């Protein structure tokens, strides 16, 4: 049963931080700690009881858990390193900071953190408001061997995704198919271990290694971390808490090493090296670096204070809008709806990357001569549209829609496992981190279409059948 009046608990950190806005440090810290308070309220089930139709480890990919922690954690909790750096600290040592000579920076950081905690509250408000478990099971999955089925999905989707990426009229589906192949292959590996099938284990291990090598060649940290994190999530139901002593240190190691690896990779790529060569040389540089510890510490601090958190960019947007650039109101939503139309049907369709970067350049977040792509985060686009009220509406709808898509997937595919763990996690990974309006709308729409196509195929192949 939902205790609707308790929803106000989610907004207490925001209201307190606003009340103390004249003291930037207090306001910031209340807003930052406020996100952990929101996590506590949510996971204690104070507002609405968490789903109990499955054991905890067997439902981690539902929005209230995985999406909530990843999205809100990245958005609202990572700014602490930027704040500590602004205070003049590097790790736990005071080194001074000549870049920040005015208290204005603390006011800006506090303002953005207040928006973050408001967005976090609205996000989980939307998820909880849309959450209704257990879902009615209209279909069931028939699969004598789940690892065979998952391996088949992965093996079929991988070449199809590559093929579609080369075809102008079908490239809308390539990202979805690649994501589904990756997730299905990772779960197949967990099931192959559980079912003790040697052939499946070898094949799914090979697919996982291919995915890891592809992630290492992407030039981004997230795909690499997601590879390991998802495998850990899928192994938890098999081995329980025994996975955690291995998973947690591996993730910490990745966070510490990846900034240096990615920095080397991008440097080599800018010099003209192809992705494979850049990847291999980057690994060699790390393995053969006599000064590795110092380099890792330096690169990691730059990563933690700059690239991990996007608060520095958010500050620039709040300083330009609405003071110099008016709110965009519904313009960004109109742009987002336009991106759904395939270019095959609209040859004059505006370039999506350019649409997004225009507002980046207008706010002077990056220079027009720069080759960096700095797409606004979802919360930034909400702010640019209508300010604080835009953040509340946008993040509430984000959580509500994500929850309903996950529930729809469970109804369409016979429950949590094939619905949320495979289809939702495979096709809607963009929702874990979010993106600018235009990229998000396009990805979500075509992922819905892809999910419907898979349901039709499953029905035709008698993998999915009605319960009645």
Coordinates of C-alpha atoms in Angstrom, one line a residue:
X1 CA 0.0 0.0 0.0
X2 CA 1.3 3.4 -0.9
X3 CA 1.4 6.1 1.7
X4 CA 1.0 9.1 -0.6
X5 CA 1.5 11.7 2.1
X6 CA 5.0 10.3 2.6
X7 CA 6.1 11.4 -0.9
X8 CA 6.9 14.7 0.8
X9 CA 9.8 12.9 2.5
X10 CA 11.6 12.8 -0.9
X11 CA 11.6 16.6 -1.2
X12 CA 12.7 17.4 2.4
X13 CA 16.4 17.6 1.3
X14 CA 15.6 20.0 -1.5
X15 CA 13.4 22.2 0.7
X16 CA 16.1 22.4 3.4
X17 CA 18.9 23.1 1.0
X18 CA 16.8 26.0 -0.5
X19 CA 16.1 27.4 3.0
X20 CA 19.9 27.5 3.6
X21 CA 20.8 28.8 0.1
X22 CA 22.4 31.9 1.7
X23 CA 25.1 29.5 3.1
X24 CA 26.4 27.7 0.0
X25 CA 28.5 25.1 1.8
X26 CA 25.6 24.1 4.1
X27 CA 23.2 24.1 1.2
X28 CA 25.4 22.0 -1.0
X29 CA 26.1 19.4 1.8
X30 CA 22.4 19.0 2.7
X31 CA 21.5 18.6 -1.0
X32 CA 24.3 16.1 -1.5
X33 CA 23.6 14.0 1.6
X34 CA 19.9 14.4 0.7
X35 CA 20.3 11.9 -2.2
X36 CA 21.5 9.2 0.3
X37 CA 18.5 10.0 2.4
X38 CA 16.3 9.5 -0.7
X39 CA 17.9 6.1 -1.3
X40 CA 17.3 5.2 2.3
X41 CA 13.6 6.2 2.2
X42 CA 13.1 4.3 -1.1
X43 CA 14.9 1.1 -0.1
X44 CA 13.3 1.0 3.4
X45 CA 9.9 0.8 1.7
X46 CA 8.6 3.8 3.7
X47 CA 6.5 5.2 0.8
X48 CA 5.8 2.0 -1.1
X49 CA 6.9 -1.6 -0.3
X50 CA 9.6 -2.9 -2.7
X51 CA 8.5 -5.7 -5.0
X52 CA 8.4 -9.0 -3.1
X53 CA 7.3 -11.3 -5.9
X54 CA 11.0 -12.3 -6.4
X55 CA 14.1 -12.5 -4.1
X56 CA 16.1 -9.3 -4.1
X57 CA 19.0 -10.7 -6.2
X58 CA 16.6 -11.9 -8.9
X59 CA 15.0 -8.5 -9.6
X60 CA 18.0 -6.1 -9.4
X61 CA 17.4 -4.8 -13.0
X62 CA 14.0 -3.4 -12.2
X63 CA 14.0 0.4 -12.4
X64 CA 13.6 1.0 -8.7
X65 CA 17.0 -0.7 -8.2
X66 CA 19.5 -0.6 -11.1
X67 CA 18.3 2.4 -13.1
X68 CA 17.6 4.4 -9.9
X69 CA 21.0 3.8 -8.4
X70 CA 23.0 4.3 -11.6
X71 CA 21.1 7.3 -12.9
X72 CA 20.7 9.1 -9.6
X73 CA 24.2 8.1 -8.3
X74 CA 25.9 9.4 -11.4
X75 CA 23.7 12.5 -11.6
X76 CA 23.6 13.6 -8.0
X77 CA 26.4 11.9 -6.0
X78 CA 29.5 12.4 -8.2
X79 CA 29.8 16.1 -7.7
X80 CA 31.5 15.7 -4.3
X81 CA 34.9 15.3 -6.0
X82 CA 34.4 18.6 -7.9
X83 CA 33.3 20.3 -4.6
X84 CA 36.3 18.9 -2.7
X85 CA 38.6 20.0 -5.5
X86 CA 37.1 23.5 -5.3
X87 CA 37.9 23.6 -1.6
X88 CA 41.6 23.0 -2.6
X89 CA 42.0 19.4 -1.8
X90 CA 43.4 16.6 -3.9
X91 CA 42.2 13.3 -2.4
X92 CA 42.8 14.0 1.3
X93 CA 45.6 16.5 1.0
X94 CA 45.2 20.3 0.9
X95 CA 47.0 21.6 -2.1
X96 CA 45.2 24.9 -2.7
X97 CA 43.3 25.8 -5.8
X98 CA 44.1 29.0 -7.7
X99 CA 41.2 28.3 -10.2
X100 CA 38.6 29.3 -7.6
X101 CA 39.2 32.7 -6.1
X102 CA 35.6 33.7 -5.5
X103 CA 32.7 32.4 -3.3
X104 CA 30.6 32.5 -6.5
X105 CA 31.7 29.1 -7.5
X106 CA 30.3 27.6 -4.2
X107 CA 27.0 29.3 -4.8
X108 CA 26.9 27.8 -8.3
X109 CA 27.8 24.4 -7.1
X110 CA 25.2 24.5 -4.4
X111 CA 22.6 25.7 -6.9
X112 CA 23.2 22.8 -9.2
X113 CA 23.3 20.3 -6.4
X114 CA 19.9 21.6 -5.3
X115 CA 18.6 20.9 -8.8
X116 CA 20.2 17.5 -8.7
X117 CA 18.5 16.5 -5.4
X118 CA 15.2 17.8 -6.8
X119 CA 15.7 15.7 -9.9
X120 CA 16.5 12.7 -7.8
X121 CA 13.4 13.1 -5.7
X122 CA 11.2 13.5 -8.8
X123 CA 12.8 10.5 -10.5
X124 CA 12.1 8.0 -7.7
X125 CA 8.7 9.7 -7.2
X126 CA 7.8 8.8 -10.8
X127 CA 9.2 5.2 -10.4
X128 CA 7.3 4.5 -7.2
X129 CA 4.1 6.1 -8.6
X130 CA 4.3 3.8 -11.6
X131 CA 5.3 0.7 -9.7
X132 CA 2.7 -2.0 -9.4
X133 CA 3.9 -5.6 -8.8
X134 CA 3.4 -8.4 -9.4
X135 CA 2.5 -7.9 -13.1
X136 CA -0.2 -10.0 -14.7
X137 CA 1.4 -12.9 -16.6
X138 CA -0.4 -13.1 -20.0
X139 CA 2.4 -15.1 -21.6
X140 CA 5.0 -17.8 -20.7
X141 CA 8.4 -18.6 -22.1
X142 CA 9.0 -22.2 -23.4
X143 CA 12.7 -23.0 -23.5
X144 CA 14.1 -26.5 -22.6
X145 CA 17.4 -24.8 -22.1
X146 CA 17.5 -21.1 -21.1
X147 CA 21.2 -20.8 -21.9
X148 CA 20.6 -22.2 -25.4
X149 CA 17.8 -19.6 -26.0
X150 CA 19.9 -16.7 -24.7
X151 CA 23.0 -17.8 -26.6
X152 CA 20.8 -18.0 -29.8
X153 CA 19.5 -14.5 -29.2
X154 CA 23.0 -13.2 -28.7
X155 CA 24.5 -15.0 -31.7
X156 CA 21.7 -13.9 -34.1
X157 CA 21.5 -10.3 -32.9
X158 CA 25.3 -9.6 -33.1
X159 CA 25.7 -10.0 -36.9
X160 CA 22.2 -8.5 -37.5
X161 CA 23.2 -5.4 -35.6
X162 CA 26.4 -5.0 -37.6
X163 CA 24.5 -5.6 -40.9
X164 CA 21.8 -3.1 -40.0
X165 CA 24.4 -0.5 -39.1
X166 CA 25.6 -0.5 -42.7
X167 CA 22.1 -0.1 -44.1
X168 CA 20.7 3.4 -44.1
X169 CA 17.0 2.4 -43.8
X170 CA 17.6 -0.1 -40.9
X171 CA 20.4 1.5 -38.9
X172 CA 17.8 2.6 -36.4
X173 CA 17.8 -1.0 -35.1
X174 CA 21.6 -1.6 -34.9
X175 CA 22.2 -0.1 -31.4
X176 CA 19.2 -2.0 -30.0
X177 CA 20.3 -5.3 -31.5
X178 CA 23.9 -4.9 -30.3
X179 CA 22.7 -4.0 -26.8
X180 CA 20.4 -7.0 -26.7
X181 CA 23.2 -9.3 -28.0
X182 CA 25.5 -8.1 -25.2
X183 CA 22.9 -8.6 -22.4
X184 CA 21.7 -11.9 -23.7
X185 CA 25.3 -13.2 -24.1
X186 CA 26.2 -12.1 -20.6
X187 CA 23.1 -13.9 -19.0
X188 CA 23.9 -16.9 -21.2
X189 CA 27.3 -17.1 -19.6
X190 CA 25.7 -17.0 -16.1
X191 CA 23.2 -19.7 -17.1
X192 CA 25.9 -21.9 -18.8
X193 CA 27.8 -21.9 -15.5
X194 CA 24.6 -22.8 -13.6
X195 CA 23.6 -25.5 -16.1
X196 CA 27.2 -26.8 -16.4
X197 CA 27.1 -26.9 -20.2
X198 CA 30.6 -26.8 -21.5
X199 CA 29.9 -25.9 -25.1
X200 CA 27.6 -23.0 -24.1
X201 CA 30.1 -21.9 -21.5
X202 CA 32.9 -21.7 -24.1
X203 CA 30.6 -19.9 -26.6
X204 CA 29.2 -17.4 -24.2
X205 CA 32.7 -16.8 -22.7
X206 CA 33.9 -16.1 -26.2
X207 CA 31.0 -13.6 -26.8
X208 CA 31.7 -11.9 -23.5
X209 CA 35.4 -11.5 -24.4
X210 CA 34.4 -10.1 -27.8
X211 CA 32.1 -7.6 -26.1
X212 CA 34.9 -6.6 -23.7
X213 CA 37.3 -6.1 -26.5
X214 CA 34.7 -4.1 -28.4
X215 CA 34.1 -2.0 -25.2
X216 CA 37.9 -1.4 -24.8
X217 CA 37.9 -0.1 -28.4
X218 CA 35.0 2.3 -27.9
X219 CA 37.0 5.1 -26.3
X220 CA 34.5 5.3 -23.5
X221 CA 34.6 4.0 -19.9
X222 CA 30.9 3.2 -19.5
X223 CA 30.7 0.1 -21.8
X224 CA 33.6 -1.5 -20.0
X225 CA 32.2 -1.0 -16.6
X226 CA 28.7 -2.1 -17.8
X227 CA 30.2 -5.4 -19.1
X228 CA 31.6 -6.3 -15.7
X229 CA 28.7 -4.9 -13.7
X230 CA 26.0 -6.8 -15.6
X231 CA 27.9 -10.1 -15.5
X232 CA 28.1 -9.6 -11.7
X233 CA 24.4 -8.8 -11.5
X234 CA 23.5 -12.0 -13.5
X235 CA 25.9 -14.1 -11.3
X236 CA 24.4 -12.9 -8.0
X237 CA 21.3 -15.2 -8.3
X238 CA 23.6 -18.1 -9.0
X239 CA 26.3 -17.6 -6.3
X240 CA 24.7 -15.1 -4.0
X241 CA 26.9 -12.8 -1.9
X242 CA 30.0 -14.8 -2.8
X243 CA 30.2 -12.7 -6.0
X244 CA 30.6 -9.4 -4.1
X245 CA 34.1 -9.9 -2.8
X246 CA 35.3 -10.4 -6.4
X247 CA 32.9 -7.9 -8.1
X248 CA 33.5 -4.9 -5.9
X249 CA 37.3 -4.9 -6.0
X250 CA 37.2 -5.4 -9.8
X251 CA 34.9 -2.4 -10.3
X252 CA 37.1 -0.3 -8.0
X253 CA 40.2 -1.3 -10.0
X254 CA 38.4 -0.4 -13.3
X255 CA 37.5 3.0 -11.9
X256 CA 41.1 3.6 -10.9
X257 CA 42.7 2.3 -14.1
X258 CA 40.3 3.3 -16.9
X259 CA 40.9 7.1 -16.8
X260 CA 44.6 6.5 -17.7
X261 CA 43.6 3.8 -20.3
X262 CA 41.0 6.0 -22.0
X263 CA 43.4 9.0 -21.9
X264 CA 46.0 7.0 -23.7
X265 CA 43.5 5.6 -26.1
X266 CA 42.1 9.0 -27.1
X267 CA 45.6 10.4 -27.5
X268 CA 46.6 7.6 -29.9
X269 CA 43.3 7.9 -31.8
X270 CA 43.9 11.6 -32.3
X271 CA 47.3 10.8 -33.8
X272 CA 45.6 8.6 -36.4
X273 CA 45.8 5.1 -34.9
X274 CA 42.8 2.9 -35.5
X275 CA 40.7 1.6 -32.6
X276 CA 42.5 -1.8 -32.3
X277 CA 46.0 -0.4 -32.4
X278 CA 45.1 2.3 -29.9
X279 CA 43.5 -0.2 -27.6
X280 CA 46.5 -2.5 -27.7
X281 CA 49.1 0.3 -27.3
X282 CA 47.1 1.8 -24.4
X283 CA 47.2 -1.6 -22.6
X284 CA 50.9 -1.8 -23.2
X285 CA 51.5 1.6 -21.8
X286 CA 49.8 0.7 -18.6
X287 CA 51.5 -2.6 -18.2
X288 CA 55.0 -1.2 -19.0
X289 CA 54.7 2.1 -17.1
X290 CA 57.5 2.4 -14.4
X291 CA 55.7 5.4 -12.9
X292 CA 52.2 3.8 -13.0
X293 CA 51.0 4.5 -9.5
X294 CA 51.6 8.3 -9.7
X295 CA 50.1 8.5 -13.2
X296 CA 47.0 6.6 -12.1
X297 CA 46.5 8.9 -9.2
X298 CA 46.9 12.0 -11.2
X299 CA 44.7 10.8 -14.1
X300 CA 42.1 9.5 -11.7
X301 CA 41.8 12.8 -9.8
X302 CA 41.3 14.7 -13.1
X303 CA 38.6 12.1 -14.0
X304 CA 36.8 12.3 -10.7
X305 CA 36.8 16.1 -10.6
X306 CA 36.0 16.7 -14.3
X307 CA 34.7 13.9 -16.4
X308 CA 32.9 11.7 -13.8
X309 CA 30.6 14.5 -12.7
X310 CA 29.0 16.9 -15.2
X311 CA 28.3 19.6 -12.7
X312 CA 31.0 21.9 -14.2
X313 CA 29.0 21.9 -17.5
X314 CA 25.7 22.3 -15.6
X315 CA 27.1 25.4 -13.9
X316 CA 27.7 27.0 -17.3
X317 CA 24.2 26.3 -18.4
X318 CA 22.7 27.9 -15.2
X319 CA 24.9 30.9 -15.7
X320 CA 23.7 31.5 -19.3
X321 CA 20.0 30.5 -19.0
X322 CA 17.7 32.3 -18.5
X323 CA 20.0 35.4 -18.1
X324 CA 21.4 35.6 -21.6
X325 CA 19.7 32.7 -23.4
X326 CA 15.9 32.4 -22.7
X327 CA 14.3 29.1 -21.7
X328 CA 13.8 26.8 -24.7
X329 CA 10.3 25.9 -23.5
X330 CA 8.8 23.2 -25.8
X331 CA 11.5 23.6 -28.6
X332 CA 13.6 20.8 -27.3
X333 CA 10.6 18.5 -27.1
X334 CA 9.7 19.3 -30.7
X335 CA 13.3 18.6 -31.8
X336 CA 13.1 15.2 -29.9
X337 CA 9.9 14.2 -31.7
X338 CA 11.5 15.1 -35.1
X339 CA 14.4 12.7 -34.5
X340 CA 12.1 9.7 -34.4
X341 CA 11.3 10.1 -38.1
X342 CA 13.8 8.0 -40.2
X343 CA 15.9 9.9 -42.6
X344 CA 14.7 7.6 -45.4
X345 CA 11.2 9.2 -45.0
X346 CA 12.6 12.7 -44.4
X347 CA 15.7 13.4 -46.5
X348 CA 15.9 16.9 -45.2
X349 CA 15.8 15.9 -41.5
X350 CA 18.1 18.1 -39.4
X351 CA 21.4 16.6 -38.2
X352 CA 20.6 15.4 -34.6
X353 CA 24.2 15.9 -33.3
X354 CA 24.2 19.5 -34.6
X355 CA 20.7 20.2 -33.1
X356 CA 22.1 19.2 -29.7
X357 CA 25.5 20.9 -30.0
X358 CA 23.9 24.2 -31.0
X359 CA 22.7 24.8 -27.4
X360 CA 26.1 23.6 -26.1
X361 CA 27.9 26.2 -28.2
X362 CA 25.3 28.9 -27.3
X363 CA 26.0 28.4 -23.6
X364 CA 29.8 28.3 -24.3
X365 CA 30.2 25.0 -22.6
X366 CA 32.7 24.0 -25.3
X367 CA 34.2 26.0 -28.2
X368 CA 32.9 25.6 -31.7
X369 CA 36.4 24.7 -32.8
X370 CA 36.6 21.9 -30.4
X371 CA 36.1 18.3 -31.6
X372 CA 34.6 17.3 -28.3
X373 CA 31.0 16.1 -28.2
X374 CA 29.5 17.4 -24.9
X375 CA 25.8 16.5 -25.1
X376 CA 23.7 18.0 -22.3
X377 CA 22.5 15.5 -19.7
X378 CA 18.7 14.9 -19.4
X379 CA 18.4 17.1 -16.3
X380 CA 20.2 19.9 -18.1
X381 CA 17.7 19.8 -21.0
X382 CA 14.9 19.8 -18.4
X383 CA 16.4 22.9 -16.9
X384 CA 16.9 24.6 -20.2
X385 CA 13.3 24.0 -21.1
X386 CA 11.6 25.4 -18.0
X387 CA 14.0 25.8 -15.1
X388 CA 13.3 24.1 -11.8
X389 CA 9.7 23.2 -12.7
X390 CA 11.1 21.6 -15.9
X391 CA 13.4 19.5 -13.8
X392 CA 10.6 18.3 -11.6
X393 CA 8.2 17.5 -14.5
X394 CA 10.9 15.9 -16.7
X395 CA 12.5 13.7 -14.1
X396 CA 9.1 12.5 -12.7
X397 CA 8.0 11.5 -16.2
X398 CA 11.4 9.9 -16.8
X399 CA 10.9 7.6 -13.8
X400 CA 7.3 7.0 -14.5
X401 CA 7.8 6.1 -18.2
X402 CA 10.9 3.9 -17.4
X403 CA 8.9 2.0 -14.8
X404 CA 6.0 1.5 -17.2
X405 CA 8.3 0.3 -20.0
X406 CA 9.8 -2.3 -17.7
X407 CA 6.4 -3.4 -16.6
X408 CA 5.2 -3.6 -20.2
X409 CA 8.2 -5.8 -21.1
X410 CA 7.3 -8.2 -18.2
X411 CA 3.7 -8.5 -19.4
X412 CA 4.9 -9.0 -23.0
X413 CA 7.5 -11.7 -22.2
X414 CA 6.1 -13.6 -19.3
X415 CA 7.7 -12.0 -16.3
X416 CA 10.8 -10.4 -14.9
X417 CA 13.5 -12.6 -16.5
X418 CA 12.8 -12.3 -20.2
X419 CA 10.9 -9.0 -19.8
X420 CA 13.1 -6.8 -17.6
X421 CA 16.4 -8.7 -17.3
X422 CA 16.7 -9.4 -21.0
X423 CA 14.5 -7.1 -23.1
X424 CA 14.4 -4.0 -20.9
X425 CA 18.1 -4.2 -20.0
X426 CA 19.1 -5.1 -23.5
X427 CA 17.0 -2.6 -25.5
X428 CA 16.7 0.4 -23.1
X429 CA 20.2 0.7 -21.6
X430 CA 20.1 4.4 -22.6
X431 CA 17.7 4.9 -19.7
X432 CA 20.3 3.9 -17.1
X433 CA 22.3 7.1 -17.7
X434 CA 20.0 9.2 -19.7
X435 CA 21.0 11.5 -22.6
X436 CA 19.8 14.7 -24.3
X437 CA 16.1 14.8 -25.3
X438 CA 16.8 14.1 -29.0
X439 CA 18.9 11.0 -28.6
X440 CA 16.7 9.7 -25.8
X441 CA 13.4 10.0 -27.7
X442 CA 14.8 8.3 -30.8
X443 CA 16.4 5.4 -28.8
X444 CA 13.3 4.8 -26.7
X445 CA 10.9 4.8 -29.6
X446 CA 12.8 2.4 -31.8
X447 CA 13.6 0.2 -28.8
X448 CA 9.8 -0.1 -28.2
X449 CA 9.4 -1.1 -31.9
X450 CA 12.2 -3.6 -31.6
X451 CA 10.6 -5.1 -28.5
X452 CA 7.3 -5.6 -30.3
X453 CA 9.0 -7.2 -33.2
X454 CA 10.8 -9.7 -30.9
X455 CA 7.5 -10.5 -29.3
X456 CA 6.0 -11.4 -32.7
X457 CA 9.0 -13.5 -33.6
X458 CA 8.9 -15.3 -30.2
X459 CA 5.2 -16.1 -30.8
X460 CA 5.8 -17.3 -34.3
X461 CA 8.6 -19.6 -33.0
X462 CA 6.4 -20.9 -30.2
X463 CA 8.9 -19.6 -27.6
X464 CA 6.2 -17.4 -26.2
X465 CA 2.7 -18.7 -25.6
X466 CA -0.5 -17.4 -23.8
X467 CA -1.1 -18.7 -20.4
X468 CA -4.8 -19.3 -21.0

